[in-house]
PDB file of C-alpha atoms in Angstrom:
ATOM      1  CA  MET A   1     -12.737  13.954  21.490  1.00 50.00           C
ATOM      2  CA  LYS A   2     -10.195  11.232  22.028  1.00 47.00           C
ATOM      3  CA  VAL A   3     -12.907   8.673  21.031  1.00 46.00           C
ATOM      4  CA  LYS A   4     -13.971  10.484  17.805  1.00 49.00           C
ATOM      5  CA  ARG A   5     -10.490  11.007  16.779  1.00 47.00           C
ATOM      6  CA  TRP A   6      -9.879   7.305  16.817  1.00 41.00           C
ATOM      7  CA  ILE A   7     -13.187   6.576  14.846  1.00 41.00           C
ATOM      8  CA  LEU A   8     -12.210   8.934  12.540  1.00 41.00           C
ATOM      9  CA  PHE A   9      -8.551   7.446  12.148  1.00 37.00           C
ATOM     10  CA  GLY A  10     -10.305   3.933  11.927  1.00 42.00           C
ATOM     11  CA  VAL A  11     -12.400   4.721   9.145  1.00 40.00           C
ATOM     12  CA  VAL A  12      -9.393   6.401   7.278  1.00 38.00           C
ATOM     13  CA  VAL A  13      -7.508   3.007   7.719  1.00 36.00           C
ATOM     14  CA  PHE A  14     -10.496   1.003   6.369  1.00 39.00           C
ATOM     15  CA  ILE A  15     -10.781   3.114   3.473  1.00 42.00           C
ATOM     16  CA  LEU A  16      -7.091   3.034   2.594  1.00 40.00           C
ATOM     17  CA  GLY A  17      -7.185  -0.772   3.067  1.00 44.00           C
ATOM     18  CA  LEU A  18      -9.822  -0.838   0.254  1.00 44.00           C
ATOM     19  CA  THR A  19      -7.834   1.364  -1.979  1.00 43.00           C
ATOM     20  CA  ILE A  20      -4.171   0.391  -1.628  1.00 43.00           C
ATOM     21  CA  PRO A  21      -2.949  -2.940  -2.210  1.00 43.00           C
ATOM     22  CA  ALA A  22      -0.732  -5.391  -0.191  1.00 45.00           C
ATOM     23  CA  TRP A  23       2.975  -5.088  -1.141  1.00 50.00           C
ATOM     24  CA  SER A  24       3.224  -8.756  -2.376  1.00 75.00           C
ATOM     25  CA  TRP A  25       0.687  -8.412  -5.172  1.00 95.00           C
ATOM     26  CA  ILE A  26       0.627  -6.114  -8.388  1.00 96.00           C
ATOM     27  CA  TYR A  27      -2.858  -4.982  -8.872  1.00 96.00           C
ATOM     28  CA  VAL A  28      -4.245  -3.880 -12.231  1.00 95.00           C
ATOM     29  CA  PRO A  29      -7.373  -2.444 -13.277  1.00 94.00           C
ATOM     30  CA  PRO A  30     -10.079  -3.930 -15.740  1.00 92.00           C
ATOM     31  CA  LEU A  31      -8.590  -4.659 -19.036  1.00 93.00           C
ATOM     32  CA  GLY A  32      -4.874  -3.704 -17.475  1.00 95.00           C
ATOM     33  CA  ASP A  33      -1.650  -5.728 -17.631  1.00 97.00           C
ATOM     34  CA  THR A  34       1.573  -5.933 -15.684  1.00 97.00           C
ATOM     35  CA  HIS A  35       4.256  -5.876 -18.210  1.00 97.00           C
ATOM     36  CA  TRP A  36       7.023  -8.401 -17.816  1.00 98.00           C
ATOM     37  CA  GLN A  37       7.904  -9.002 -14.242  1.00 97.00           C
ATOM     38  CA  THR A  38      10.724 -11.213 -12.439  1.00 97.00           C
ATOM     39  CA  PHE A  39      10.234 -13.250  -9.598  1.00 97.00           C
ATOM     40  CA  THR A  40      12.938 -14.282  -7.449  1.00 96.00           C
ATOM     41  CA  LYS A  41      13.254 -16.833  -4.392  1.00 96.00           C
ATOM     42  CA  THR A  42      16.518 -17.764  -2.727  1.00 96.00           C
ATOM     43  CA  PHE A  43      16.256 -21.013  -0.610  1.00 96.00           C
ATOM     44  CA  GLU A  44      18.171 -21.570   2.337  1.00 94.00           C
ATOM     45  CA  SER A  45      17.983 -24.986   2.360  1.00 94.00           C
ATOM     46  CA  GLY A  46      17.783 -27.588  -0.615  1.00 94.00           C
ATOM     47  CA  PHE A  47      14.258 -27.966  -2.195  1.00 96.00           C
ATOM     48  CA  THR A  48      12.800 -30.986  -3.841  1.00 96.00           C
ATOM     49  CA  GLY A  49       8.949 -30.790  -5.056  1.00 97.00           C
ATOM     50  CA  THR A  50       6.496 -28.963  -7.215  1.00 97.00           C
ATOM     51  CA  ALA A  51       6.476 -25.425  -8.376  1.00 98.00           C
ATOM     52  CA  GLY A  52       2.587 -24.425  -9.684  1.00 98.00           C
ATOM     53  CA  PHE A  53       1.419 -21.506 -11.328  1.00 98.00           C
ATOM     54  CA  VAL A  54      -2.115 -20.302 -11.175  1.00 98.00           C
ATOM     55  CA  VAL A  55      -4.365 -17.954 -13.151  1.00 98.00           C
ATOM     56  CA  SER A  56      -8.226 -17.858 -12.051  1.00 96.00           C
ATOM     57  CA  ASN A  57     -11.269 -16.115 -12.712  1.00 93.00           C
ATOM     58  CA  GLN A  58     -12.913 -14.642  -9.607  1.00 89.00           C
ATOM     59  CA  GLY A  59     -16.683 -14.279  -9.445  1.00 76.00           C
ATOM     60  CA  ASP A  60     -17.439 -14.637 -13.246  1.00 72.00           C
ATOM     61  CA  ASP A  61     -16.464 -16.902 -15.891  1.00 65.00           C
ATOM     62  CA  SER A  62     -17.256 -14.552 -18.553  1.00 69.00           C
ATOM     63  CA  MET A  63     -14.026 -12.534 -18.864  1.00 81.00           C
ATOM     64  CA  GLU A  64     -10.684 -14.441 -18.955  1.00 91.00           C
ATOM     65  CA  SER A  65      -7.347 -13.732 -17.693  1.00 96.00           C
ATOM     66  CA  TRP A  66      -4.166 -14.745 -18.845  1.00 97.00           C
ATOM     67  CA  LEU A  67      -0.617 -15.553 -17.196  1.00 98.00           C
ATOM     68  CA  LEU A  68       2.596 -15.641 -19.283  1.00 98.00           C
ATOM     69  CA  LEU A  69       5.560 -17.359 -18.245  1.00 98.00           C
ATOM     70  CA  ASP A  70       9.137 -17.832 -19.556  1.00 98.00           C
ATOM     71  CA  ASN A  71      12.663 -18.061 -18.701  1.00 97.00           C
ATOM     72  CA  LEU A  72      12.453 -20.411 -15.317  1.00 97.00           C
ATOM     73  CA  SER A  73      15.638 -20.855 -13.835  1.00 96.00           C
ATOM     74  CA  HIS A  74      14.538 -24.685 -12.779  1.00 95.00           C
ATOM     75  CA  ALA A  75      11.794 -26.318 -14.530  1.00 95.00           C
ATOM     76  CA  GLY A  76      10.871 -29.007 -17.326  1.00 93.00           C
ATOM     77  CA  ASN A  77      13.157 -31.640 -16.082  1.00 89.00           C
ATOM     78  CA  SER A  78      15.910 -29.333 -16.757  1.00 90.00           C
ATOM     79  CA  SER A  79      15.818 -29.122 -20.345  1.00 93.00           C
ATOM     80  CA  ASN A  80      12.490 -27.252 -21.103  1.00 97.00           C
ATOM     81  CA  VAL A  81      13.058 -24.239 -18.581  1.00 96.00           C
ATOM     82  CA  GLY A  82      12.167 -21.590 -21.245  1.00 96.00           C
ATOM     83  CA  PHE A  83       9.584 -23.740 -23.175  1.00 98.00           C
ATOM     84  CA  GLU A  84      12.224 -24.103 -26.096  1.00 97.00           C
ATOM     85  CA  SER A  85      10.986 -27.556 -26.980  1.00 97.00           C
ATOM     86  CA  GLY A  86       7.935 -25.657 -28.105  1.00 97.00           C
ATOM     87  CA  ASP A  87       5.490 -27.712 -25.896  1.00 97.00           C
ATOM     88  CA  TYR A  88       5.098 -28.350 -22.131  1.00 98.00           C
ATOM     89  CA  ASP A  89       7.430 -31.155 -22.207  1.00 97.00           C
ATOM     90  CA  GLY A  90       8.385 -31.516 -18.257  1.00 97.00           C
ATOM     91  CA  TYR A  91       5.262 -29.678 -17.177  1.00 98.00           C
ATOM     92  CA  THR A  92       1.604 -30.782 -16.119  1.00 98.00           C
ATOM     93  CA  LEU A  93      -1.524 -28.657 -16.984  1.00 98.00           C
ATOM     94  CA  VAL A  94      -3.630 -29.846 -14.063  1.00 98.00           C
ATOM     95  CA  GLY A  95      -7.090 -31.429 -15.000  1.00 97.00           C
ATOM     96  CA  SER A  96      -8.919 -29.553 -17.568  1.00 97.00           C
ATOM     97  CA  SER A  97      -6.570 -26.545 -17.448  1.00 98.00           C
ATOM     98  CA  VAL A  98      -6.238 -24.664 -20.522  1.00 97.00           C
ATOM     99  CA  GLY A  99      -2.761 -23.465 -21.636  1.00 98.00           C
ATOM    100  CA  GLU A 100      -0.365 -23.250 -24.669  1.00 98.00           C
ATOM    101  CA  VAL A 101       3.274 -22.811 -25.633  1.00 98.00           C
ATOM    102  CA  ILE A 102       3.419 -20.123 -28.382  1.00 98.00           C
ATOM    103  CA  ASN A 103       6.118 -18.340 -30.384  1.00 97.00           C
ATOM    104  CA  TYR A 104       4.244 -15.131 -31.448  1.00 96.00           C
ATOM    105  CA  THR A 105       3.562 -11.818 -30.190  1.00 97.00           C
ATOM    106  CA  ILE A 106       0.161 -11.038 -28.181  1.00 96.00           C
ATOM    107  CA  THR A 107      -1.103  -7.887 -27.763  1.00 97.00           C
ATOM    108  CA  ALA A 108      -2.883  -6.753 -24.432  1.00 97.00           C
ATOM    109  CA  PRO A 109      -6.097  -4.494 -24.360  1.00 95.00           C
ATOM    110  CA  SER A 110      -3.588  -1.683 -23.226  1.00 94.00           C
ATOM    111  CA  VAL A 111      -1.894  -2.202 -26.654  1.00 96.00           C
ATOM    112  CA  VAL A 112       1.473  -3.316 -25.130  1.00 97.00           C
ATOM    113  CA  GLU A 113       2.873  -6.141 -27.126  1.00 98.00           C
ATOM    114  CA  TYR A 114       4.414  -9.413 -25.132  1.00 98.00           C
ATOM    115  CA  TYR A 115       6.577 -11.774 -26.978  1.00 96.00           C
ATOM    116  CA  PRO A 116       8.972 -14.364 -25.704  1.00 97.00           C
ATOM    117  CA  ILE A 117      11.911 -12.670 -23.599  1.00 94.00           C
ATOM    118  CA  GLU A 118      14.341 -15.842 -23.817  1.00 93.00           C
ATOM    119  CA  GLY A 119      14.489 -17.732 -26.896  1.00 95.00           C
ATOM    120  CA  ASN A 120      11.472 -18.038 -29.339  1.00 97.00           C
ATOM    121  CA  TYR A 121       8.783 -19.549 -26.860  1.00 98.00           C
ATOM    122  CA  MET A 122       6.706 -18.562 -23.929  1.00 98.00           C
ATOM    123  CA  SER A 123       3.799 -20.246 -22.256  1.00 98.00           C
ATOM    124  CA  ARG A 124       0.295 -18.676 -22.035  1.00 98.00           C
ATOM    125  CA  GLN A 125      -2.314 -20.164 -19.341  1.00 98.00           C
ATOM    126  CA  LEU A 126      -5.918 -18.880 -20.069  1.00 97.00           C
ATOM    127  CA  SER A 127      -8.607 -18.771 -17.003  1.00 95.00           C
ATOM    128  CA  TYR A 128     -10.497 -21.628 -18.176  1.00 91.00           C
ATOM    129  CA  ASP A 129     -12.214 -24.863 -16.939  1.00 91.00           C
ATOM    130  CA  GLN A 130     -10.033 -26.151 -14.004  1.00 96.00           C
ATOM    131  CA  ASP A 131     -11.590 -25.894 -10.590  1.00 96.00           C
ATOM    132  CA  THR A 132      -9.374 -22.958  -8.687  1.00 96.00           C
ATOM    133  CA  SER A 133     -11.660 -22.820  -5.601  1.00 95.00           C
ATOM    134  CA  SER A 134      -8.688 -24.059  -3.228  1.00 95.00           C
ATOM    135  CA  PHE A 135      -6.699 -20.757  -4.221  1.00 97.00           C
ATOM    136  CA  LEU A 136      -7.349 -17.606  -2.687  1.00 95.00           C
ATOM    137  CA  ASN A 137      -6.885 -13.813  -3.902  1.00 94.00           C
ATOM    138  CA  ALA A 138      -5.283 -11.064  -1.883  1.00 93.00           C
ATOM    139  CA  PHE A 139      -8.555 -10.366  -0.214  1.00 91.00           C
ATOM    140  CA  ASN A 140      -9.105 -14.163   0.663  1.00 93.00           C
ATOM    141  CA  GLN A 141     -11.746 -14.749  -1.753  1.00 92.00           C
ATOM    142  CA  PRO A 142     -11.541 -18.334  -3.524  1.00 94.00           C
ATOM    143  CA  GLY A 143     -10.917 -18.542  -7.274  1.00 94.00           C
ATOM    144  CA  TYR A 144     -13.760 -19.868  -9.552  1.00 92.00           C
ATOM    145  CA  ASN A 145     -12.004 -21.489 -12.476  1.00 94.00           C
ATOM    146  CA  GLY A 146      -8.921 -21.039 -14.363  1.00 96.00           C
ATOM    147  CA  SER A 147      -5.488 -22.846 -15.137  1.00 98.00           C
ATOM    148  CA  ILE A 148      -2.923 -24.411 -13.011  1.00 98.00           C
ATOM    149  CA  LEU A 149       0.391 -25.352 -14.518  1.00 98.00           C
ATOM    150  CA  GLU A 150       3.067 -27.493 -12.395  1.00 98.00           C
ATOM    151  CA  THR A 151       6.671 -28.538 -12.823  1.00 98.00           C
ATOM    152  CA  GLN A 152       9.192 -30.689 -10.648  1.00 97.00           C
ATOM    153  CA  ILE A 153      12.029 -28.515  -9.722  1.00 97.00           C
ATOM    154  CA  ASP A 154      15.324 -29.422  -7.605  1.00 96.00           C
ATOM    155  CA  VAL A 155      16.732 -26.300  -6.086  1.00 96.00           C
ATOM    156  CA  LYS A 156      20.353 -26.749  -3.728  1.00 96.00           C
ATOM    157  CA  ALA A 157      20.746 -24.461  -0.776  1.00 96.00           C
ATOM    158  CA  GLY A 158      21.711 -20.932  -1.608  1.00 96.00           C
ATOM    159  CA  GLU A 159      20.386 -21.295  -5.288  1.00 96.00           C
ATOM    160  CA  THR A 160      17.944 -18.934  -6.506  1.00 96.00           C
ATOM    161  CA  PHE A 161      14.523 -19.865  -8.183  1.00 97.00           C
ATOM    162  CA  SER A 162      13.305 -17.306 -10.607  1.00 97.00           C
ATOM    163  CA  PHE A 163      11.036 -16.820 -13.683  1.00 98.00           C
ATOM    164  CA  ASN A 164       9.455 -14.178 -15.802  1.00 98.00           C
ATOM    165  CA  TRP A 165       5.687 -13.280 -15.887  1.00 98.00           C
ATOM    166  CA  ALA A 166       3.243 -11.194 -16.818  1.00 98.00           C
ATOM    167  CA  PHE A 167      -0.675 -10.970 -16.097  1.00 98.00           C
ATOM    168  CA  ILE A 168      -3.231  -9.706 -18.552  1.00 98.00           C
ATOM    169  CA  THR A 169      -6.708  -9.202 -18.239  1.00 95.00           C
ATOM    170  CA  TRP A 170      -9.714  -8.863 -20.353  1.00 92.00           C
ATOM    171  CA  ASP A 171     -12.066  -8.340 -17.769  1.00 86.00           C
ATOM    172  CA  THR A 172     -14.141  -5.610 -17.896  1.00 81.00           C
ATOM    173  CA  PRO A 173     -17.781  -4.691 -16.370  1.00 69.00           C
ATOM    174  CA  THR A 174     -20.818  -4.923 -18.191  1.00 62.00           C
ATOM    175  CA  ASN A 175     -24.662  -4.167 -17.257  1.00 53.00           C
ATOM    176  CA  SER A 176     -24.979  -7.581 -16.013  1.00 54.00           C
ATOM    177  CA  THR A 177     -21.378  -8.763 -15.385  1.00 60.00           C
ATOM    178  CA  PRO A 178     -19.266  -6.997 -12.781  1.00 62.00           C
ATOM    179  CA  VAL A 179     -15.705  -7.126 -12.658  1.00 69.00           C
ATOM    180  CA  GLY A 180     -14.063  -9.981 -10.822  1.00 77.00           C
ATOM    181  CA  TYR A 181     -11.087 -10.240  -8.778  1.00 91.00           C
ATOM    182  CA  ASP A 182      -9.011 -12.621 -11.164  1.00 94.00           C
ATOM    183  CA  PHE A 183      -5.867 -13.287 -10.155  1.00 96.00           C
ATOM    184  CA  ALA A 184      -2.358 -15.115 -10.308  1.00 98.00           C
ATOM    185  CA  LEU A 185      -0.085 -16.702  -8.291  1.00 98.00           C
ATOM    186  CA  PHE A 186       2.745 -19.223  -7.261  1.00 97.00           C
ATOM    187  CA  TYR A 187       2.891 -21.771  -5.124  1.00 98.00           C
ATOM    188  CA  LEU A 188       5.429 -24.423  -3.880  1.00 98.00           C
ATOM    189  CA  LYS A 189       4.609 -28.279  -2.921  1.00 97.00           C
ATOM    190  CA  ASP A 190       6.713 -30.386  -0.809  1.00 95.00           C
ATOM    191  CA  GLY A 191       7.276 -34.221  -1.911  1.00 92.00           C
ATOM    192  CA  GLN A 192       4.178 -35.246  -0.198  1.00 93.00           C
ATOM    193  CA  GLY A 193       1.968 -32.837  -2.224  1.00 93.00           C
ATOM    194  CA  ASN A 194       1.252 -30.386   0.370  1.00 96.00           C
ATOM    195  CA  ILE A 195       1.563 -26.595  -0.436  1.00 96.00           C
ATOM    196  CA  ILE A 196       4.007 -25.053   1.763  1.00 96.00           C
ATOM    197  CA  GLU A 197       4.145 -21.401   0.004  1.00 96.00           C
ATOM    198  CA  THR A 198       2.094 -19.092  -2.090  1.00 96.00           C
ATOM    199  CA  HIS A 199       3.019 -15.998  -3.381  1.00 97.00           C
ATOM    200  CA  GLY A 200       0.685 -13.765  -4.896  1.00 97.00           C
ATOM    201  CA  LEU A 201       1.731 -12.206  -8.408  1.00 98.00           C
ATOM    202  CA  ALA A 202      -1.374 -10.133  -9.744  1.00 97.00           C
ATOM    203  CA  GLN A 203      -5.051  -9.387  -9.181  1.00 95.00           C
ATOM    204  CA  VAL A 204      -7.445  -7.225 -10.800  1.00 94.00           C
ATOM    205  CA  VAL A 205      -8.762  -4.305  -8.532  1.00 91.00           C
ATOM    206  CA  PRO A 206     -11.824  -2.628  -9.879  1.00 79.00           C
ATOM    207  CA  VAL A 207     -11.886   0.168  -7.046  1.00 63.00           C
ATOM    208  CA  PRO A 208     -14.490   2.792  -7.397  1.00 55.00           C
ATOM    209  CA  ALA A 209     -13.473   6.332  -7.695  1.00 37.00           C
ATOM    210  CA  THR A 210     -15.965   7.219  -5.060  1.00 35.00           C
ATOM    211  CA  LEU A 211     -13.861   5.314  -2.349  1.00 42.00           C
ATOM    212  CA  ILE A 212     -10.629   7.173  -3.622  1.00 37.00           C
ATOM    213  CA  LEU A 213     -12.301  10.473  -3.189  1.00 36.00           C
ATOM    214  CA  LEU A 214     -13.790   9.422   0.368  1.00 40.00           C
ATOM    215  CA  GLY A 215     -10.553   8.325   1.429  1.00 42.00           C
ATOM    216  CA  SER A 216      -8.644  11.534   0.509  1.00 39.00           C
ATOM    217  CA  GLY A 217     -11.479  13.605   1.856  1.00 44.00           C
ATOM    218  CA  LEU A 218     -11.329  11.990   5.321  1.00 44.00           C
ATOM    219  CA  LEU A 219      -7.189  12.489   5.154  1.00 44.00           C
ATOM    220  CA  GLY A 220      -8.007  16.123   4.421  1.00 47.00           C
ATOM    221  CA  LEU A 221     -10.064  16.612   7.504  1.00 45.00           C
ATOM    222  CA  VAL A 222      -7.519  14.713   9.558  1.00 46.00           C
ATOM    223  CA  GLY A 223      -5.174  17.135   8.330  1.00 46.00           C
ATOM    224  CA  ILE A 224      -7.048  20.085   8.795  1.00 44.00           C
ATOM    225  CA  LYS A 225      -7.555  18.882  12.686  1.00 48.00           C
ATOM    226  CA  LEU A 226      -4.006  18.244  13.277  1.00 43.00           C
ATOM    227  CA  ARG A 227      -3.069  21.690  11.645  1.00 47.00           C
ATOM    228  CA  ARG A 228      -5.345  23.547  13.854  1.00 49.00           C
ATOM    229  CA  ARG A 229      -3.663  21.657  16.959  1.00 52.00           C
ATOM    230  CA  GLY A 230      -0.287  22.426  15.765  1.00 53.00           C
ATOM    231  CA  ARG A 231       0.943  19.106  15.156  1.00 49.00           C
ATOM    232  CA  ILE A 232       2.084  19.341  11.509  1.00 48.00           C
TER     233      ILE A 232
END
């Protein structure tokens, strides 16, 4: 009986692992978005290097996702932290990445409107063209193509690096193309060009309703068995 109980518990954990995201990522459904979010990191020691921002398709290149950025605390050679020069001065779109600095409102599929939250401009990266296979989503799946934006930062010990971001996806399943696990993340490179940290921001997660129902059902079975034994 103990073996059966542990097998049942393992199945429940497995199902929940498929349906509940890791804490470091914000998961969105197809045609979903995150609203504006704030990322902050306090450096214990000084850091001089590169901050990078990635938005990537995963599994398809037919439906795009976007990463919006604004109000960076350190970036753009310190004179264009909020893209208020109206361009990418102090930033680099890597390779064939696609991005633009805009000063107008964007409407997501959810009908939520996004506009610059600091000043008049914000950045929008689109998941086009640049190879992003060296970056992994929350499930360790490599990207396919997307956009990478980099900028040099110089942060002193005890200072906080922060930025506002939002993820919007237009990914939706069709008869011929299933939803991919599109994602966005942030990374740091040291002075030698080595990526030393990555932080997941957002990811599309098309969780089938059947998995949620199965997970709930298994939890119910566990609950019934424990009640009969007087443990809950």
